[in-house]
Amino acid sequence: MSSIALTAPTTRLRITARGRRVVAFLVALPLAIALGIAVVGGGSALASGEAGAPAGSFAEMTVMSGDTLWSIAEDLAPAADPRDVVAEITRLNALSGGNVTAGQRIAIPAAYAPVG
C-alpha cells in the first residue's frame, strides 16, 4: 500500500488598497472617539466667564454637623422658598451636587445673612 500525502498549497494573504483603508479606518475610529470625548469633556475644567461676587455681597458661615443646604436655607430665611435660597447658596459657592460637610465654610448671600 502506498500513502498519499495531501498538502494544501500555502498562499500569502494579500490585502488590497481598499482593505488597507478599511483597516486604517477601524484602527483610527476608537482614537477619534476618544479624542472627541476629551475635547468635549475637557471644557468643563475651564473657568467660567462669570465675574466673582462683589465684596460685601455675602457673609460666611461654618457648616455644623448634621446641617444640609436645605436646613441652612430654612434657618436663614424661614419666609423665603428654601429652593431659591439653596440655589443662591449653591451658585455663590460653586457647589456641585449640593453637598456640604461639617466644618466647611460657605458664603451666604447678604440678603439672607444673619444680623449681628
PDB file of C-alpha atoms in Angstrom:
ATOM      1  CA  MET A   1       0.000   0.000   0.000  1.00  0.00           C
ATOM      2  CA  SER A   2       1.089   3.435  -0.722  1.00  0.00           C
ATOM      3  CA  SER A   3       0.190   6.518   1.202  1.00  0.00           C
ATOM      4  CA  ILE A   4      -0.771   9.719  -0.455  1.00  0.00           C
ATOM      5  CA  ALA A   5       0.207  12.892   1.308  1.00  0.00           C
ATOM      6  CA  LEU A   6      -2.095  15.759   0.687  1.00  0.00           C
ATOM      7  CA  THR A   7      -0.640  19.153   1.296  1.00  0.00           C
ATOM      8  CA  ALA A   8      -2.573  22.318   0.856  1.00  0.00           C
ATOM      9  CA  PRO A   9      -0.780  24.970  -1.095  1.00  0.00           C
ATOM     10  CA  THR A  10       0.324  27.837   1.129  1.00  0.00           C
ATOM     11  CA  THR A  11      -0.798  31.210  -0.047  1.00  0.00           C
ATOM     12  CA  ARG A  12       0.151  34.562   1.284  1.00  0.00           C
ATOM     13  CA  LEU A  13      -2.649  36.834   2.432  1.00  0.00           C
ATOM     14  CA  ARG A  14      -2.783  39.872   0.277  1.00  0.00           C
ATOM     15  CA  ILE A  15      -4.703  42.953   1.291  1.00  0.00           C
ATOM     16  CA  THR A  16      -5.967  45.318  -1.322  1.00  0.00           C
ATOM     17  CA  ALA A  17      -5.753  49.086  -1.172  1.00  0.00           C
ATOM     18  CA  ARG A  18      -9.405  49.203  -0.189  1.00  0.00           C
ATOM     19  CA  GLY A  19      -8.757  46.685   2.580  1.00  0.00           C
ATOM     20  CA  ARG A  20      -5.873  48.804   3.912  1.00  0.00           C
ATOM     21  CA  ARG A  21      -8.173  51.818   4.035  1.00  0.00           C
ATOM     22  CA  VAL A  22     -10.812  49.830   5.932  1.00  0.00           C
ATOM     23  CA  VAL A  23      -8.237  48.569   8.454  1.00  0.00           C
ATOM     24  CA  ALA A  24      -6.823  52.083   8.908  1.00  0.00           C
ATOM     25  CA  PHE A  25     -10.353  53.426   9.469  1.00  0.00           C
ATOM     26  CA  LEU A  26     -11.148  50.733  12.044  1.00  0.00           C
ATOM     27  CA  VAL A  27      -7.930  51.492  13.920  1.00  0.00           C
ATOM     28  CA  ALA A  28      -8.452  55.261  13.790  1.00  0.00           C
ATOM     29  CA  LEU A  29     -12.126  55.187  14.808  1.00  0.00           C
ATOM     30  CA  PRO A  30     -11.608  54.499  18.557  1.00  0.00           C
ATOM     31  CA  LEU A  31      -8.834  57.092  18.626  1.00  0.00           C
ATOM     32  CA  ALA A  32     -11.091  59.697  17.042  1.00  0.00           C
ATOM     33  CA  ILE A  33     -13.887  58.908  19.505  1.00  0.00           C
ATOM     34  CA  ALA A  34     -11.505  59.178  22.483  1.00  0.00           C
ATOM     35  CA  LEU A  35     -10.180  62.495  21.179  1.00  0.00           C
ATOM     36  CA  GLY A  36     -13.717  63.815  20.722  1.00  0.00           C
ATOM     37  CA  ILE A  37     -14.670  62.856  24.274  1.00  0.00           C
ATOM     38  CA  ALA A  38     -11.520  64.507  25.624  1.00  0.00           C
ATOM     39  CA  VAL A  39     -12.256  67.724  23.732  1.00  0.00           C
ATOM     40  CA  VAL A  40     -15.895  67.862  24.811  1.00  0.00           C
ATOM     41  CA  GLY A  41     -15.219  66.833  28.427  1.00  0.00           C
ATOM     42  CA  GLY A  42     -12.102  68.966  28.778  1.00  0.00           C
ATOM     43  CA  GLY A  43     -14.122  72.162  28.535  1.00  0.00           C
ATOM     44  CA  SER A  44     -15.610  71.566  31.973  1.00  0.00           C
ATOM     45  CA  ALA A  45     -12.222  72.182  33.549  1.00  0.00           C
ATOM     46  CA  LEU A  46     -12.109  75.728  32.214  1.00  0.00           C
ATOM     47  CA  ALA A  47     -13.014  78.627  34.469  1.00  0.00           C
ATOM     48  CA  SER A  48     -16.305  80.286  33.763  1.00  0.00           C
ATOM     49  CA  GLY A  49     -16.538  83.789  32.402  1.00  0.00           C
ATOM     50  CA  GLU A  50     -18.681  84.911  35.324  1.00  0.00           C
ATOM     51  CA  ALA A  51     -17.354  87.704  37.467  1.00  0.00           C
ATOM     52  CA  GLY A  52     -16.882  86.936  41.150  1.00  0.00           C
ATOM     53  CA  ALA A  53     -19.292  88.177  43.765  1.00  0.00           C
ATOM     54  CA  PRO A  54     -18.631  91.788  44.741  1.00  0.00           C
ATOM     55  CA  ALA A  55     -17.183  92.415  48.184  1.00  0.00           C
ATOM     56  CA  GLY A  56     -19.801  92.829  50.869  1.00  0.00           C
ATOM     57  CA  SER A  57     -22.483  90.946  48.950  1.00  0.00           C
ATOM     58  CA  PHE A  58     -22.151  87.840  51.115  1.00  0.00           C
ATOM     59  CA  ALA A  59     -21.346  86.650  54.621  1.00  0.00           C
ATOM     60  CA  GLU A  60     -19.639  83.409  55.629  1.00  0.00           C
ATOM     61  CA  MET A  61     -20.732  80.686  57.978  1.00  0.00           C
ATOM     62  CA  THR A  62     -19.381  77.318  59.092  1.00  0.00           C
ATOM     63  CA  VAL A  63     -21.458  74.226  58.397  1.00  0.00           C
ATOM     64  CA  MET A  64     -22.244  72.303  61.583  1.00  0.00           C
ATOM     65  CA  SER A  65     -22.596  68.538  61.917  1.00  0.00           C
ATOM     66  CA  GLY A  66     -25.939  67.374  60.533  1.00  0.00           C
ATOM     67  CA  ASP A  67     -26.542  70.556  58.528  1.00  0.00           C
ATOM     68  CA  THR A  68     -27.762  70.344  54.953  1.00  0.00           C
ATOM     69  CA  LEU A  69     -28.230  73.156  52.482  1.00  0.00           C
ATOM     70  CA  TRP A  70     -31.972  72.762  52.945  1.00  0.00           C
ATOM     71  CA  SER A  71     -31.789  73.117  56.745  1.00  0.00           C
ATOM     72  CA  ILE A  72     -29.425  76.084  56.426  1.00  0.00           C
ATOM     73  CA  ALA A  73     -31.828  77.731  53.956  1.00  0.00           C
ATOM     74  CA  GLU A  74     -34.793  77.193  56.280  1.00  0.00           C
ATOM     75  CA  ASP A  75     -32.861  78.645  59.251  1.00  0.00           C
ATOM     76  CA  LEU A  76     -31.603  81.689  57.347  1.00  0.00           C
ATOM     77  CA  ALA A  77     -34.811  82.650  55.559  1.00  0.00           C
ATOM     78  CA  PRO A  78     -37.893  80.986  57.052  1.00  0.00           C
ATOM     79  CA  ALA A  79     -40.235  83.177  54.983  1.00  0.00           C
ATOM     80  CA  ALA A  80     -38.454  82.513  51.671  1.00  0.00           C
ATOM     81  CA  ASP A  81     -38.758  79.443  49.460  1.00  0.00           C
ATOM     82  CA  PRO A  82     -35.895  77.137  50.545  1.00  0.00           C
ATOM     83  CA  ARG A  83     -35.323  76.066  46.921  1.00  0.00           C
ATOM     84  CA  ASP A  84     -34.445  79.627  45.945  1.00  0.00           C
ATOM     85  CA  VAL A  85     -32.109  80.076  48.925  1.00  0.00           C
ATOM     86  CA  VAL A  86     -30.392  76.724  48.249  1.00  0.00           C
ATOM     87  CA  ALA A  87     -29.978  77.693  44.575  1.00  0.00           C
ATOM     88  CA  GLU A  88     -28.353  81.006  45.515  1.00  0.00           C
ATOM     89  CA  ILE A  89     -26.010  79.398  48.057  1.00  0.00           C
ATOM     90  CA  THR A  90     -25.079  76.669  45.559  1.00  0.00           C
ATOM     91  CA  ARG A  91     -24.354  79.222  42.820  1.00  0.00           C
ATOM     92  CA  LEU A  92     -22.406  81.534  45.124  1.00  0.00           C
ATOM     93  CA  ASN A  93     -20.193  78.698  46.384  1.00  0.00           C
ATOM     94  CA  ALA A  94     -19.983  76.841  43.036  1.00  0.00           C
ATOM     95  CA  LEU A  95     -21.151  73.650  44.744  1.00  0.00           C
ATOM     96  CA  SER A  96     -21.747  70.652  42.545  1.00  0.00           C
ATOM     97  CA  GLY A  97     -24.260  68.171  43.855  1.00  0.00           C
ATOM     98  CA  GLY A  98     -25.360  70.407  46.725  1.00  0.00           C
ATOM     99  CA  ASN A  99     -23.431  68.532  49.410  1.00  0.00           C
ATOM    100  CA  VAL A 100     -21.745  70.261  52.340  1.00  0.00           C
ATOM    101  CA  THR A 101     -19.601  68.784  55.098  1.00  0.00           C
ATOM    102  CA  ALA A 102     -19.244  69.707  58.758  1.00  0.00           C
ATOM    103  CA  GLY A 103     -16.596  72.388  59.236  1.00  0.00           C
ATOM    104  CA  GLN A 104     -16.875  73.677  55.674  1.00  0.00           C
ATOM    105  CA  ARG A 105     -17.022  77.463  55.295  1.00  0.00           C
ATOM    106  CA  ILE A 106     -19.714  78.592  52.863  1.00  0.00           C
ATOM    107  CA  ALA A 107     -20.733  82.004  51.625  1.00  0.00           C
ATOM    108  CA  ILE A 108     -24.279  83.157  52.363  1.00  0.00           C
ATOM    109  CA  PRO A 109     -25.932  85.853  50.199  1.00  0.00           C
ATOM    110  CA  ALA A 110     -26.105  89.140  52.124  1.00  0.00           C
ATOM    111  CA  ALA A 111     -29.902  89.164  51.772  1.00  0.00           C
ATOM    112  CA  TYR A 112     -30.077  86.055  53.991  1.00  0.00           C
ATOM    113  CA  ALA A 113     -27.090  86.734  56.269  1.00  0.00           C
ATOM    114  CA  PRO A 114     -27.924  86.650  59.969  1.00  0.00           C
ATOM    115  CA  VAL A 115     -27.855  90.077  61.623  1.00  0.00           C
ATOM    116  CA  GLY A 116     -25.327  90.580  64.400  1.00  0.00           C
TER     117      GLY A 116
END
